[in-house]
Amino acid sequence: MSFHHRMMLQRYGLGCTTSLYSEVLFDPIFTPIFTAVLGTGAFNIGVASISYASIASAIATTAISIGLQALLAQAPKPPKPEDGRAPLNQAIPFRVYAVGRTRVAGARMMWEAKGSNLYSVQAIAGHRIKSFNRFYLNDDEVTVVDNVVTPLTTGGRYGAGSANVRLYTRLGANPETPYAELVSALGADGIWTNDHRGDGQASLAMRAHNADAQDQQTAFPYGAPSPSVEIDGAYCWDFRDPAQDPADQSTWTWTRNSAIILAWHLCFNEFGFGLDYQKALVPVIDLWKEEADICDEDVPLAGGGTEKRYQCNGWDTTENGPKSGLNAILATCDGHLVARGDGARILTVGKFRESRTATLTDADIVGHNVQYGVLFEDECNRLVPKFTYPATNYTSCDTDFFEDTDAQIAAGRVLTMEGSYEWCHQWRQARRLGKRDWLRQRQEVKGSLDVRLSGINSVYARWVRLETPKRLPKLDGKLVENRRSIVALTKGGFTMDFIEHPEGIDDWNPATEEGQQPPVPPAVNASEIPTPVINLIQAKANGGSVYIRVVIIDPADGSLTPVVRYRVADADGLGTPGAWVEQQNPSAVPSGGYIDLSTGNVPSDKVLDIQVAFIASNRRYSNWSVTETVTSTSDPIPPDALTSFTLTGSAPRLGNASFAFSTGNDAHARTVQLYRVATGAAFDQDTATLVGTRAVGPSASYTFTDGDASRSSFVTNGTFSSDASGWTLGTGWAWLSGAVKKTAGTAANLTQVYGSLGTEVIRYGFDVVGRTAGAVTLGMMGAPNVNGTARTTNGSFRERLTANGTNTGYRFLADATFDGSIDNVYAYPETPSCAPQGVWDYYAVPRNGSDVAGPASGPVTATII
């Protein structure tokens, strides 16, 4: 094909494009014209047919979770979860970052023996973390009280005779606090001094004291103890919370939400991609909020209760580069990441929505390559989801697999693939992710499309609907999933790899699809007592109070007494957990392989940490189970919508707006919150301005005023109802039919003297009506004058002018060509409690006693002068 012919085709593609026209200008996803190829996000690959060399030009990509063989061999992967048991020993170790809750040993920074003591320091994470939760020495979980490893669960290990082990932690503040005991012992030799603070570095220090010779083997049967810890990792910016500032890390929160963690990794992780959040996130922040909310959706469990849809927990080192962590995060939420030409990143997690769907027509496609079957070497008839299991001390584990026995018989063998979800720690979540990959893998329709520039919207979308009765009649009306798109101008614009979207991919029946909890091998502590394995946690409301139901796997040992303990995860509002409260369940009876436990009444509407242990007849404890988190919601039923919500009073609304609302016969309604947003803006409780809260009861009426109700206008005769008294009319101004009108000819003022206005802010409101030409400007008279904005159209206007201490009145300065009228003039001094000027939409949201929101009422629109 000649160069001239190619350029003709390119011009034709540009001529067909809709991306330059107004209907796309209001589309938050696709507005920017594509001007740059994908950078960092391009390193994610989705299916095995993708060549690794083409990554640099990718626009939209999905996570590696299956695909295997050659592709996965080249793709970087995070360390295996088992690698978190022992610290890295290197001269210059790679730094570590961690998100969610995970087990990690970090990298050894110091290992020194002096006298009878061994000292060590490990860099756990290269950033601030939330907490240290559990401690391990070698493979033994140990209890630490006041920095000392206690013999509660060790059976003499690490505490026999004169032996003892102390563990110290630092969360990674900047500046950080030195380890005083290590400085005292090693500072004089210059080994570890007060300058070894580790600013911004979470760390773990150990001092192990030798036992007497006869006790050494009992105290340290595996030699020198090697510590590792379970931590709650990085704080992240939750962009849904107005109180959190992306520029102030002290306002951030710890989270397991996959979308929020991905945003942190892209923009804020020192070891991530380092994108500018103002370019990568802010232009599409509403789309990120939608994905974060989906990740936080409650998914029902077969045994009762719920868990979050998509959570992320894991750690990685800088040896791998940021793309391995990115892919691991995407795999936890079946994520699809798009890089726009303006630098914005768009995430779409695994839940189909029509809003994330684009359309491709015959006119948009210049070439195609479609498979209507699966090659034998690509066939899979069994998919095994793999995840990291905290119940086995953070090791890789399989869930129940998905398989097609008929396909296995036809193939004559089992063809297995593994779904790799290493940063997923919930077995049920791994099953849900595995189902999605299994259904995709079973699809026979897949291939690639060469797309013109007119189809630019589709390359940014995760799902594409085909309207192709001529080019692809078999796929006309079908929904396909965009697995990867790259720039390919020689093929018309873009090349898109796709797969037909499986029907029922979002369906989930926990009773039949959840499967069985993976078995946990009997893991006993040094006291030979097995560690409990939690199956589910559920908050149960009970007459205004709440207790916690805990189901554990039956250890088949009637001599063990299960004990549940809980604590408030954030007792002081600063992230500090409360004290543990224990409750034994000696009368619990096993049933069907499980033991159903319950606590007494717990603090209502709090986030609680839950653990379970066994107590043997000799009163020794097992290790505590993996920590689970639950919210003790005492009233899960949302209140009904309000029966009425109206604006009261009349215009002008000077610094305030008043409302009336009524509740129905609903005992769940406890409060009503009123919100304010700019008129026409979408209502989002996370971003709207909360203007007030009213305590309410059933079948009652209430009022509420937003702003300062004491304001009144100091303008005399501002409505000009019968004349222009109180005003001085310049040349060309005259009263006419309830307003004052000026005719063109001479520049002149309409003025009113008020007296000294001080230095306060004065709010004004006025109407310009019947204007046919010229401009009129509101101002305040004095030395100097204070002028507002020239008005050259008809309408109702609002202004804020700051008096300078010399102003004695206000005026309307009309130029010589102005022809029009002024009416409805108001002015008053602003106070800090005044509602802001503008046109606002108000919403009212009822909430129950557990802060569960009911349906919003509104919008009710108010104009505030």
mmCIF file with all atom_site columns, N, CA and C in Angstrom, residues 628-648:
data_model
loop_
_atom_site.group_PDB
_atom_site.id
_atom_site.type_symbol
_atom_site.label_atom_id
_atom_site.label_alt_id
_atom_site.label_comp_id
_atom_site.label_asym_id
_atom_site.label_entity_id
_atom_site.label_seq_id
_atom_site.pdbx_PDB_ins_code
_atom_site.Cartn_x
_atom_site.Cartn_y
_atom_site.Cartn_z
_atom_site.occupancy
_atom_site.B_iso_or_equiv
_atom_site.pdbx_formal_charge
_atom_site.auth_seq_id
_atom_site.auth_comp_id
_atom_site.auth_asym_id
_atom_site.auth_atom_id
_atom_site.pdbx_PDB_model_num
ATOM 1  N N  . GLU A 1 628 ? -9.627  -11.466 62.780 1.00 0.00 ? 628 GLU A N  1
ATOM 2  C CA . GLU A 1 628 ? -10.686 -11.091 61.849 1.00 0.00 ? 628 GLU A CA 1
ATOM 3  C C  . GLU A 1 628 ? -11.317 -9.787  62.333 1.00 0.00 ? 628 GLU A C  1
ATOM 4  N N  . THR A 1 629 ? -11.863 -9.023  61.407 1.00 0.00 ? 629 THR A N  1
ATOM 5  C CA . THR A 1 629 ? -12.442 -7.726  61.726 1.00 0.00 ? 629 THR A CA 1
ATOM 6  C C  . THR A 1 629 ? -13.921 -7.712  61.363 1.00 0.00 ? 629 THR A C  1
ATOM 7  N N  . VAL A 1 630 ? -14.738 -7.142  62.232 1.00 0.00 ? 630 VAL A N  1
ATOM 8  C CA . VAL A 1 630 ? -16.172 -7.061  61.987 1.00 0.00 ? 630 VAL A CA 1
ATOM 9  C C  . VAL A 1 630 ? -16.699 -5.771  62.586 1.00 0.00 ? 630 VAL A C  1
ATOM 10 N N  . THR A 1 631 ? -17.735 -5.220  61.993 1.00 0.00 ? 631 THR A N  1
ATOM 11 C CA . THR A 1 631 ? -18.402 -4.034  62.528 1.00 0.00 ? 631 THR A CA 1
ATOM 12 C C  . THR A 1 631 ? -19.634 -4.463  63.302 1.00 0.00 ? 631 THR A C  1
ATOM 13 N N  . SER A 1 632 ? -19.738 -4.057  64.550 1.00 0.00 ? 632 SER A N  1
ATOM 14 C CA . SER A 1 632 ? -20.834 -4.495  65.427 1.00 0.00 ? 632 SER A CA 1
ATOM 15 C C  . SER A 1 632 ? -22.076 -3.633  65.210 1.00 0.00 ? 632 SER A C  1
ATOM 16 N N  . THR A 1 633 ? -22.665 -3.782  64.050 1.00 0.00 ? 633 THR A N  1
ATOM 17 C CA . THR A 1 633 ? -23.838 -2.988  63.689 1.00 0.00 ? 633 THR A CA 1
ATOM 18 C C  . THR A 1 633 ? -25.043 -3.491  64.471 1.00 0.00 ? 633 THR A C  1
ATOM 19 N N  . SER A 1 634 ? -25.591 -2.631  65.314 1.00 0.00 ? 634 SER A N  1
ATOM 20 C CA . SER A 1 634 ? -26.723 -3.054  66.148 1.00 0.00 ? 634 SER A CA 1
ATOM 21 C C  . SER A 1 634 ? -28.050 -2.956  65.418 1.00 0.00 ? 634 SER A C  1
ATOM 22 N N  . ASP A 1 635 ? -28.118 -2.116  64.388 1.00 0.00 ? 635 ASP A N  1
ATOM 23 C CA . ASP A 1 635 ? -29.350 -1.979  63.610 1.00 0.00 ? 635 ASP A CA 1
ATOM 24 C C  . ASP A 1 635 ? -28.983 -1.974  62.134 1.00 0.00 ? 635 ASP A C  1
ATOM 25 N N  . PRO A 1 636 ? -29.046 -3.122  61.460 1.00 0.00 ? 636 PRO A N  1
ATOM 26 C CA . PRO A 1 636 ? -28.647 -3.174  60.050 1.00 0.00 ? 636 PRO A CA 1
ATOM 27 C C  . PRO A 1 636 ? -29.740 -2.725  59.086 1.00 0.00 ? 636 PRO A C  1
ATOM 28 N N  . ILE A 1 637 ? -30.942 -2.407  59.585 1.00 0.00 ? 637 ILE A N  1
ATOM 29 C CA . ILE A 1 637 ? -32.075 -2.081  58.704 1.00 0.00 ? 637 ILE A CA 1
ATOM 30 C C  . ILE A 1 637 ? -32.085 -0.571  58.439 1.00 0.00 ? 637 ILE A C  1
ATOM 31 N N  . PRO A 1 638 ? -31.965 -0.150  57.183 1.00 0.00 ? 638 PRO A N  1
ATOM 32 C CA . PRO A 1 638 ? -31.987 1.287   56.890 1.00 0.00 ? 638 PRO A CA 1
ATOM 33 C C  . PRO A 1 638 ? -33.375 1.869   57.119 1.00 0.00 ? 638 PRO A C  1
ATOM 34 N N  . PRO A 1 639 ? -33.448 3.142   57.511 1.00 0.00 ? 639 PRO A N  1
ATOM 35 C CA . PRO A 1 639 ? -34.759 3.761   57.715 1.00 0.00 ? 639 PRO A CA 1
ATOM 36 C C  . PRO A 1 639 ? -35.458 4.019   56.386 1.00 0.00 ? 639 PRO A C  1
ATOM 37 N N  . ASP A 1 640 ? -36.784 4.234   56.481 1.00 0.00 ? 640 ASP A N  1
ATOM 38 C CA . ASP A 1 640 ? -37.563 4.573   55.289 1.00 0.00 ? 640 ASP A CA 1
ATOM 39 C C  . ASP A 1 640 ? -37.249 5.997   54.844 1.00 0.00 ? 640 ASP A C  1
ATOM 40 N N  . ALA A 1 641 ? -37.620 6.306   53.600 1.00 0.00 ? 641 ALA A N  1
ATOM 41 C CA . ALA A 1 641 ? -37.461 7.663   53.093 1.00 0.00 ? 641 ALA A CA 1
ATOM 42 C C  . ALA A 1 641 ? -38.359 8.623   53.860 1.00 0.00 ? 641 ALA A C  1
ATOM 43 N N  . LEU A 1 642 ? -37.967 9.900   53.921 1.00 0.00 ? 642 LEU A N  1
ATOM 44 C CA . LEU A 1 642 ? -38.800 10.914  54.550 1.00 0.00 ? 642 LEU A CA 1
ATOM 45 C C  . LEU A 1 642 ? -40.123 11.039  53.800 1.00 0.00 ? 642 LEU A C  1
ATOM 46 N N  . THR A 1 643 ? -41.160 11.382  54.531 1.00 0.00 ? 643 THR A N  1
ATOM 47 C CA . THR A 1 643 ? -42.463 11.564  53.870 1.00 0.00 ? 643 THR A CA 1
ATOM 48 C C  . THR A 1 643 ? -42.565 12.929  53.194 1.00 0.00 ? 643 THR A C  1
ATOM 49 N N  . SER A 1 644 ? -41.745 13.897  53.635 1.00 0.00 ? 644 SER A N  1
ATOM 50 C CA . SER A 1 644 ? -41.732 15.204  52.970 1.00 0.00 ? 644 SER A CA 1
ATOM 51 C C  . SER A 1 644 ? -40.416 15.900  53.242 1.00 0.00 ? 644 SER A C  1
ATOM 52 N N  . PHE A 1 645 ? -40.011 16.751  52.301 1.00 0.00 ? 645 PHE A N  1
ATOM 53 C CA . PHE A 1 645 ? -38.804 17.575  52.450 1.00 0.00 ? 645 PHE A CA 1
ATOM 54 C C  . PHE A 1 645 ? -38.989 18.784  51.548 1.00 0.00 ? 645 PHE A C  1
ATOM 55 N N  . THR A 1 646 ? -39.193 19.973  52.164 1.00 0.00 ? 646 THR A N  1
ATOM 56 C CA . THR A 1 646 ? -39.544 21.166  51.387 1.00 0.00 ? 646 THR A CA 1
ATOM 57 C C  . THR A 1 646 ? -38.745 22.369  51.871 1.00 0.00 ? 646 THR A C  1
ATOM 58 N N  . LEU A 1 647 ? -38.633 23.351  50.972 1.00 0.00 ? 647 LEU A N  1
ATOM 59 C CA . LEU A 1 647 ? -38.038 24.649  51.280 1.00 0.00 ? 647 LEU A CA 1
ATOM 60 C C  . LEU A 1 647 ? -39.120 25.540  51.858 1.00 0.00 ? 647 LEU A C  1
ATOM 61 N N  . THR A 1 648 ? -38.826 26.228  52.948 1.00 0.00 ? 648 THR A N  1
ATOM 62 C CA . THR A 1 648 ? -39.811 27.105  53.574 1.00 0.00 ? 648 THR A CA 1
ATOM 63 C C  . THR A 1 648 ? -39.365 28.563  53.457 1.00 0.00 ? 648 THR A C  1
#
